[in-house]
Short mmCIF file of C-alpha atoms in Angstrom, two decimals:
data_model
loop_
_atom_site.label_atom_id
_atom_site.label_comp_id
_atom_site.label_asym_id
_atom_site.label_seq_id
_atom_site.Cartn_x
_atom_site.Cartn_y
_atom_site.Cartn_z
CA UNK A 7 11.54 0.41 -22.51
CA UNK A 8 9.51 -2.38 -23.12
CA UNK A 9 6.18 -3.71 -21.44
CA UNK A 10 5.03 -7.15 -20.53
CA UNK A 11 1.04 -7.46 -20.87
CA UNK A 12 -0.62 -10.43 -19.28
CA UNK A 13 -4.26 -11.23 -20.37
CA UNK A 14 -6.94 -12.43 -17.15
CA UNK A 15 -10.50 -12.59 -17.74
CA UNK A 16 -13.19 -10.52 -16.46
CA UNK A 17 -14.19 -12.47 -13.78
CA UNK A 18 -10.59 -11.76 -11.99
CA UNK A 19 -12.88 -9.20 -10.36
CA UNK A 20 -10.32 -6.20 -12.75
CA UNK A 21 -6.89 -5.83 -12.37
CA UNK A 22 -6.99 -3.70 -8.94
CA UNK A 23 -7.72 -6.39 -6.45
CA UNK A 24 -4.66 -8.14 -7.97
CA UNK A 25 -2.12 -5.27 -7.79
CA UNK A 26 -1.21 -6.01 -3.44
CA UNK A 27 -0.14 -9.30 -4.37
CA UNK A 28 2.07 -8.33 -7.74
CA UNK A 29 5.13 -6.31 -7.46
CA UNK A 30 6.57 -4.22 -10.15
CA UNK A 31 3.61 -3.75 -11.63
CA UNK A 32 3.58 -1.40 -14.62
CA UNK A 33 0.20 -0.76 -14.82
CA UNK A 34 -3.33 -1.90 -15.71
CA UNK A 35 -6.38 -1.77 -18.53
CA UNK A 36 -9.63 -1.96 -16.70
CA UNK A 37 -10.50 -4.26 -19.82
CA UNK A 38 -10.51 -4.85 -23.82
CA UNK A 39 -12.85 -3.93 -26.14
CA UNK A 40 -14.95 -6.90 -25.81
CA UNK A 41 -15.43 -5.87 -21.45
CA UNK A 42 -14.45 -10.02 -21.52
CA UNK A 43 -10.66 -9.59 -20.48
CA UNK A 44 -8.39 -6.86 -18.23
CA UNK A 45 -4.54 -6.52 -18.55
CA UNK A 46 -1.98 -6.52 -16.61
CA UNK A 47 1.37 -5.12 -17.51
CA UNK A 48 5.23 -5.88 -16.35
CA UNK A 49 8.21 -4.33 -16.65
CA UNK A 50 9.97 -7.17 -17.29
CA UNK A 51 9.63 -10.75 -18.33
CA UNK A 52 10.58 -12.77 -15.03
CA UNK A 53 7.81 -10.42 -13.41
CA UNK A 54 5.66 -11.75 -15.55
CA UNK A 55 6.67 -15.32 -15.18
CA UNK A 56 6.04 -15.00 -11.45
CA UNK A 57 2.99 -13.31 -11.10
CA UNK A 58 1.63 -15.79 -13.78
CA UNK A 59 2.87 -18.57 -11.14
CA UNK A 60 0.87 -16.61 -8.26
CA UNK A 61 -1.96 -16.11 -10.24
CA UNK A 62 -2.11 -19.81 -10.91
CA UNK A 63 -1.47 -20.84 -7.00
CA UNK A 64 -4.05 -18.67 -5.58
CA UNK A 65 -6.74 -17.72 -8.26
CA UNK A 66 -8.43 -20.80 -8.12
CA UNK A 67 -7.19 -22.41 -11.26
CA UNK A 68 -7.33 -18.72 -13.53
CA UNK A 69 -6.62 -18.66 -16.71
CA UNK A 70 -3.75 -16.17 -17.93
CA UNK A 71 -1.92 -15.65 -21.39
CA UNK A 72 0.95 -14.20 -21.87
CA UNK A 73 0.94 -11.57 -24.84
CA UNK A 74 4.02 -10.19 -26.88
CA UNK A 75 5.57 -7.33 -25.72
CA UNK A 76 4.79 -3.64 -26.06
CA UNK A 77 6.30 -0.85 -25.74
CA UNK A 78 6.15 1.41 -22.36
CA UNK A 79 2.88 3.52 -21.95
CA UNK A 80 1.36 4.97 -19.47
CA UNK A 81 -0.75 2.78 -18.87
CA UNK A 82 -2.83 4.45 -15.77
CA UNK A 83 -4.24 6.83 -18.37
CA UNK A 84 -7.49 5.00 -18.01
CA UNK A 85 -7.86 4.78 -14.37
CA UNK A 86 -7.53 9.19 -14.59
CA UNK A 87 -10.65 9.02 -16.84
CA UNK A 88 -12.76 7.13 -14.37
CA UNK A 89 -11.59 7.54 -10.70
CA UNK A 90 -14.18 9.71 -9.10
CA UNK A 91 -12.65 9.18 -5.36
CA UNK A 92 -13.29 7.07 -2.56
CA UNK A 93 -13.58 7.98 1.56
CA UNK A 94 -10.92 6.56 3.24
CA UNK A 95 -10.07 7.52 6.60
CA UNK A 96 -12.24 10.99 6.93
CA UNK A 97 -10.43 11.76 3.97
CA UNK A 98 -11.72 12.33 0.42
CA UNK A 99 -9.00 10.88 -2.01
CA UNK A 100 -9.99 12.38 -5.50
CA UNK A 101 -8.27 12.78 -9.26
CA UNK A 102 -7.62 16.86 -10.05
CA UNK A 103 -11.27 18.05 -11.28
CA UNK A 104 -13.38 15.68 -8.97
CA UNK A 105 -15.71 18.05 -7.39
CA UNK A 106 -14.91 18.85 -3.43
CA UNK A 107 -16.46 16.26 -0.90
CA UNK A 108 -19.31 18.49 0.90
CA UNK A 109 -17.64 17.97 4.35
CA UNK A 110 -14.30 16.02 4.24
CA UNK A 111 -10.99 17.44 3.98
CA UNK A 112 -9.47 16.29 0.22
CA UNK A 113 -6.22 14.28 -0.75
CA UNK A 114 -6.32 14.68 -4.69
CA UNK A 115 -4.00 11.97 -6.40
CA UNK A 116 -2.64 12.15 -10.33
CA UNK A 117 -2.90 8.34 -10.84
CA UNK A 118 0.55 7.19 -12.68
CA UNK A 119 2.49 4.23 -13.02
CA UNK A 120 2.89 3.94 -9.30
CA UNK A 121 0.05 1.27 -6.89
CA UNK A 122 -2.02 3.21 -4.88
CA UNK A 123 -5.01 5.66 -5.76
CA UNK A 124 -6.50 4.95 -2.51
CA UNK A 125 -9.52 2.73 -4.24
CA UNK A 126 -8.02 -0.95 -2.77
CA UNK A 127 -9.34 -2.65 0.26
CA UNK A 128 -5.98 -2.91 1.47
CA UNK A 129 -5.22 1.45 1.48
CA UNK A 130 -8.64 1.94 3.06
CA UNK A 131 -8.00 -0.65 5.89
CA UNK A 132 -4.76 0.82 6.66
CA UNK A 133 -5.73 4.27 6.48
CA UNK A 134 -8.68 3.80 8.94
CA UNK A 135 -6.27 1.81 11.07
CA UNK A 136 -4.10 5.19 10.67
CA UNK A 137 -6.60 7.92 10.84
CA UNK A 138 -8.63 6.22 13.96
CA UNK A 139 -4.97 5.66 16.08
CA UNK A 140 -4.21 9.31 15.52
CA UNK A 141 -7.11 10.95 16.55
CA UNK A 142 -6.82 8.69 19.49
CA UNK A 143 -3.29 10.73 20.43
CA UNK A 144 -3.23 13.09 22.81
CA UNK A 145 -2.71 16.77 21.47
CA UNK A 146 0.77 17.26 23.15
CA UNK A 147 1.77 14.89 21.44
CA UNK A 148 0.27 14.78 18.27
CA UNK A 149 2.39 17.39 16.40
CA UNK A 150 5.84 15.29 17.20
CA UNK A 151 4.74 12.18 15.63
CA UNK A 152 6.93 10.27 13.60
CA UNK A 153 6.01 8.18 10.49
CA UNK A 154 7.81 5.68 7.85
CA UNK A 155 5.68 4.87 5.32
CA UNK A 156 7.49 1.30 4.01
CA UNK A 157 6.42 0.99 -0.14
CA UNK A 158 4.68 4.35 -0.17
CA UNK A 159 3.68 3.77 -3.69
CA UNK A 160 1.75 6.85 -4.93
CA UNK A 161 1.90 8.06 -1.57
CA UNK A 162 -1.37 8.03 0.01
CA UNK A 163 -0.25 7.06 3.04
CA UNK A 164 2.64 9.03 3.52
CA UNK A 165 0.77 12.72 2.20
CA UNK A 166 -2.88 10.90 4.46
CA UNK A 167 -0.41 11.14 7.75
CA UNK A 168 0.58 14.76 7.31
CA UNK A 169 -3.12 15.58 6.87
CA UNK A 170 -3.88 13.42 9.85
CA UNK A 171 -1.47 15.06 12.25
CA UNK A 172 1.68 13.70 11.51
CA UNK A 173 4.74 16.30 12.10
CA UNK A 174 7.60 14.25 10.05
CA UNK A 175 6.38 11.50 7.34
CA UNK A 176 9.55 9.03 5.56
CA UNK A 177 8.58 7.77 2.33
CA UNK A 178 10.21 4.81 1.53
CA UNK A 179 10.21 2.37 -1.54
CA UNK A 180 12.15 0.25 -3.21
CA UNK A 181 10.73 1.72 -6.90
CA UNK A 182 11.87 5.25 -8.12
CA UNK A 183 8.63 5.59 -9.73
CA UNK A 184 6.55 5.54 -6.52
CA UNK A 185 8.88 7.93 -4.98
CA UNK A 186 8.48 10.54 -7.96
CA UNK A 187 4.97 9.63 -7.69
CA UNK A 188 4.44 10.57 -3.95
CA UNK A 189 6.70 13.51 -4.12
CA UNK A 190 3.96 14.19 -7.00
CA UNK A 191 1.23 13.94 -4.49
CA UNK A 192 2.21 15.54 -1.56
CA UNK A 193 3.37 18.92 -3.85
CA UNK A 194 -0.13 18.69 -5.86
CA UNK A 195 -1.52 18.27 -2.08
CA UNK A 196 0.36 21.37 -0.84
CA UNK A 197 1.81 19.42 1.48
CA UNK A 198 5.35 19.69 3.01
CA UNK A 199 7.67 17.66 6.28
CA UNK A 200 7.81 14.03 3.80
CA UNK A 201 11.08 12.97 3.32
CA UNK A 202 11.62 10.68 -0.09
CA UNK A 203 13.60 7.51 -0.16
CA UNK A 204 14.82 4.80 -2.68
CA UNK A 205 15.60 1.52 -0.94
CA UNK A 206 14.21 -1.64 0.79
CA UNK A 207 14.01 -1.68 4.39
CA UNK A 208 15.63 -5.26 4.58
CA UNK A 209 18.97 -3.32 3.02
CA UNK A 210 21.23 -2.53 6.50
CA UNK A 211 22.35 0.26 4.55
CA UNK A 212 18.73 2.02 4.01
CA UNK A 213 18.15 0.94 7.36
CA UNK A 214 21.24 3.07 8.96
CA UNK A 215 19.54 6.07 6.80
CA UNK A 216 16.39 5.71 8.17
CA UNK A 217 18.25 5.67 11.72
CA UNK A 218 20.11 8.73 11.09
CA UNK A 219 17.06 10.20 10.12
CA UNK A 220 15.18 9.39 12.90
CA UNK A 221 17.55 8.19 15.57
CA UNK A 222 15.01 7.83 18.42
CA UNK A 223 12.72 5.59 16.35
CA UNK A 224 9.08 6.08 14.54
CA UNK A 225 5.50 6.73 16.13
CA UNK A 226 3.85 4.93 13.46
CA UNK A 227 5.15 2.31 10.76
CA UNK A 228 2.82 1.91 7.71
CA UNK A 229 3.33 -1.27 5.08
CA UNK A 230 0.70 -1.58 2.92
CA UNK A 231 2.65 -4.68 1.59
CA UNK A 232 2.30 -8.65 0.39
CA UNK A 233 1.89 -11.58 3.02
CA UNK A 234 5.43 -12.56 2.26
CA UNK A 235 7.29 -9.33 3.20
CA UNK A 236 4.96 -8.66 6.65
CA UNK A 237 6.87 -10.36 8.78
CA UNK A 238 10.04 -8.85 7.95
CA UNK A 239 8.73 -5.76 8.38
CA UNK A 240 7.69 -6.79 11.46
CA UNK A 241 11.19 -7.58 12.68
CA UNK A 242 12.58 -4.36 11.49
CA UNK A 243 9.98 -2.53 13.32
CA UNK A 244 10.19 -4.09 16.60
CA UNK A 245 13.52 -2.42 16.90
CA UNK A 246 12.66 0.91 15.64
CA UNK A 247 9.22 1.66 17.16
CA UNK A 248 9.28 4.36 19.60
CA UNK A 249 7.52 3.58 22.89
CA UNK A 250 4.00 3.25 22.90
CA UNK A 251 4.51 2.84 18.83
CA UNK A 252 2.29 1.55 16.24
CA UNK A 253 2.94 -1.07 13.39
CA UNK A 254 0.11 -0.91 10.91
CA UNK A 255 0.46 -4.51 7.84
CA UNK A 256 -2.04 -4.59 5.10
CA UNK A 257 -2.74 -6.02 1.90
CA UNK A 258 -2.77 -9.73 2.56
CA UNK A 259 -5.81 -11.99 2.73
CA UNK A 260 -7.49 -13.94 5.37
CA UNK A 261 -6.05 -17.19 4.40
CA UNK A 262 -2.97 -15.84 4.88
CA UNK A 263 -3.54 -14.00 8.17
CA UNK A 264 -3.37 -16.50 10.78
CA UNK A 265 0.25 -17.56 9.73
CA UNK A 266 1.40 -14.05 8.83
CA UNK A 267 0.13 -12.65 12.58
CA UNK A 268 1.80 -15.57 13.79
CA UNK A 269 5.20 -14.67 12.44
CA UNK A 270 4.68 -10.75 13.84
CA UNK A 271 4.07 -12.31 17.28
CA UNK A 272 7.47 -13.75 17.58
CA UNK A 273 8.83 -9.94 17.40
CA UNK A 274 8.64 -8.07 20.20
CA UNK A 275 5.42 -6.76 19.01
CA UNK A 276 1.66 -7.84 19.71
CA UNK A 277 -1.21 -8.25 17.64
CA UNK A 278 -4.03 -5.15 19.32
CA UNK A 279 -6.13 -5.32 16.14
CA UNK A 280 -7.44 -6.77 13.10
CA UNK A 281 -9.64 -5.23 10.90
CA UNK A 282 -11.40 -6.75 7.23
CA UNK A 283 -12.78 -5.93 4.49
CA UNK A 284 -14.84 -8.57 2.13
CA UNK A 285 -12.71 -9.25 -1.11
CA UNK A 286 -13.83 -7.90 -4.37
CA UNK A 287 -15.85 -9.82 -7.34
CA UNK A 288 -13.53 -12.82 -8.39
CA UNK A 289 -11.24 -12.35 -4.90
CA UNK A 290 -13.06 -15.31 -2.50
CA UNK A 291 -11.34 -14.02 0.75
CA UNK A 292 -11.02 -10.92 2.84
CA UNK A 293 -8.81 -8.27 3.03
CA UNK A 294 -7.12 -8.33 6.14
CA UNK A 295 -5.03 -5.52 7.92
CA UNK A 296 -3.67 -5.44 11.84
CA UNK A 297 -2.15 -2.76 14.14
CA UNK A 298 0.60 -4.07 16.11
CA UNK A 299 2.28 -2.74 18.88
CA UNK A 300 5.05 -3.70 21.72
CA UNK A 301 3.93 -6.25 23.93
CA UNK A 302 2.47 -5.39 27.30
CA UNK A 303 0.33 -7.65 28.43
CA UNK A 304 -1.37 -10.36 27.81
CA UNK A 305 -4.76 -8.81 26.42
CA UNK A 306 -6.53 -10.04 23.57
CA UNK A 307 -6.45 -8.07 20.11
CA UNK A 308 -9.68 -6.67 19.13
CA UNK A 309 -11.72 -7.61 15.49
CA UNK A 310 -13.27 -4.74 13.93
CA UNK A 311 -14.96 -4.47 10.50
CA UNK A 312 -14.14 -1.37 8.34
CA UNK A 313 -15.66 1.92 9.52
#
């Protein structure tokens, strides 16, 4: 197969605060040999077209080339040689041969082709946003939650949930990769009750799968997603939250926020918190995530900075 690189310069802040906003992303370079530029790569060409069209809308005027195609790598190769693991979540998320976090219980991730090693603003906000309303759960109850995990990605979140508490997890995404990938991580995490599927939530037909599945409805739905696709989620999760269930949105920015919460709100669910993280170097915004659940009452949702 064939790759499609994309050239930004340094001062993008590297190519992870981009990879929430681009889909199908191959992989990334954290830069050249001159540290000047980072790279971005696509599996196909109209990817690269509109990512090019995003950068150019909301990077403040940054400059991309487009480079000749290359043939498929694996382009994560670099990110394995210097991801030393990040706390997210009272977890410690770690590449195999990271020593053992004194005190926190490990998630160890194989970065591959697939978003997700944990590292981005956006998996940290919505794993707090995770860990914190579990722990909040009263034991009884605690070993019969339910979880869909909507573009799982390397599946952090998904194998995170099990580790949390979390009896059955779904793992759902739209890219076969990510769903090799977090089958990946949840066996090199010993970790079993996840349930793998290839599909997009919008589909009615991955929908009546996810019903059969679970046919009275999820404790928890987690979409670490783009602005664009929250509210849809949204939608679909207002009718298959359990009672008392949890919506948890991340990876869009605060200029996006007030319109994207907006569009939630007129679902049957309600805003109870928002939660940010400052943007990375070269991202001039926040990082914005929100639990949601079903409206019942009229009380204000709470702002919270990262824990």
């Amino acid at each position: 197969m064939t790759s499609w690189p994309l050239l930004l310069p340094a001062s993008a802040g590297g190519a992870e605060p981009w990879q929430a906003a681009v889909a199908n992303l191959d992989g990334f370079l954290g830069g050249d040999e001159s540290g000047d530029s980072v790279r971005l790569w696509f599996r196909t060409e109209r990817d690269r077209v509109e990512a090019v069209r995003r950068f150019r809308r909301e990077g403040g005027g940054l400059a991309v080339r487009a480079l000749e195609p290359e043939a498929e790598r694996d382009w994560m190769a670099p990110c394995r040689s210097f991801f030393r693991g990040v706390v997210a979540g009272g977890l410690f998320l770690h590449v195999p041969g990271t020593p053992a976090h004194p005190t926190l219980p490990s998630l160890r991730i194989n970065p591959g082709q697939a978003f997700g090693t944990g590292t981005h603003a956006s998996t940290r906000l919505a794993l707090g946003c995770l860990a914190d309303g579990l722990a909040e759960a009263p034991p009884p109850r605690r070993g019969r939650l339910r979880v869909l995990d909507v573009g799982c990605g390397s599946g952090v979140l998904a194998v995170a949930a099990v580790r949390l508490g979390a009896d059955r997890v779904t793992a759902l995404d739209v890219d076969p990769v990510a769903i090799r990938a977090t089958r990946e991580t949840a066996a090199g995490n010993r970790v079993g009750g996840i349930a793998c599927l290839v599909g997009d939530f919008r589909d009615p037909a991955v929908a009546r799968r996810l019903e059969r599945r679970e046919p009275d409805g999820f404790d928890w739905i987690l979409g670490n997603l783009t602005a664009g696709l929250v509210p849809a989620l949204a939608a679909f999760a207002a009718s298959r939250l359990r009672p008392r269930g949890r919506l948890v949105v991340s990876g869009f920015l605060g200029a996006d926020a007030a319109d994207v919460l907006a569009a939630c709100r007129r679902t049957s669910l309600a805003v109870r918190e928002t939660r940010f993280e400052p943007g990375e170097e070269g991202v001039r915004d926040d990082w914005i995530a929100a639990v949601l659940r079903r409206a019942s009452g009229s009380n204000p949702p709470t702002i919270a900075a990262p824990h």
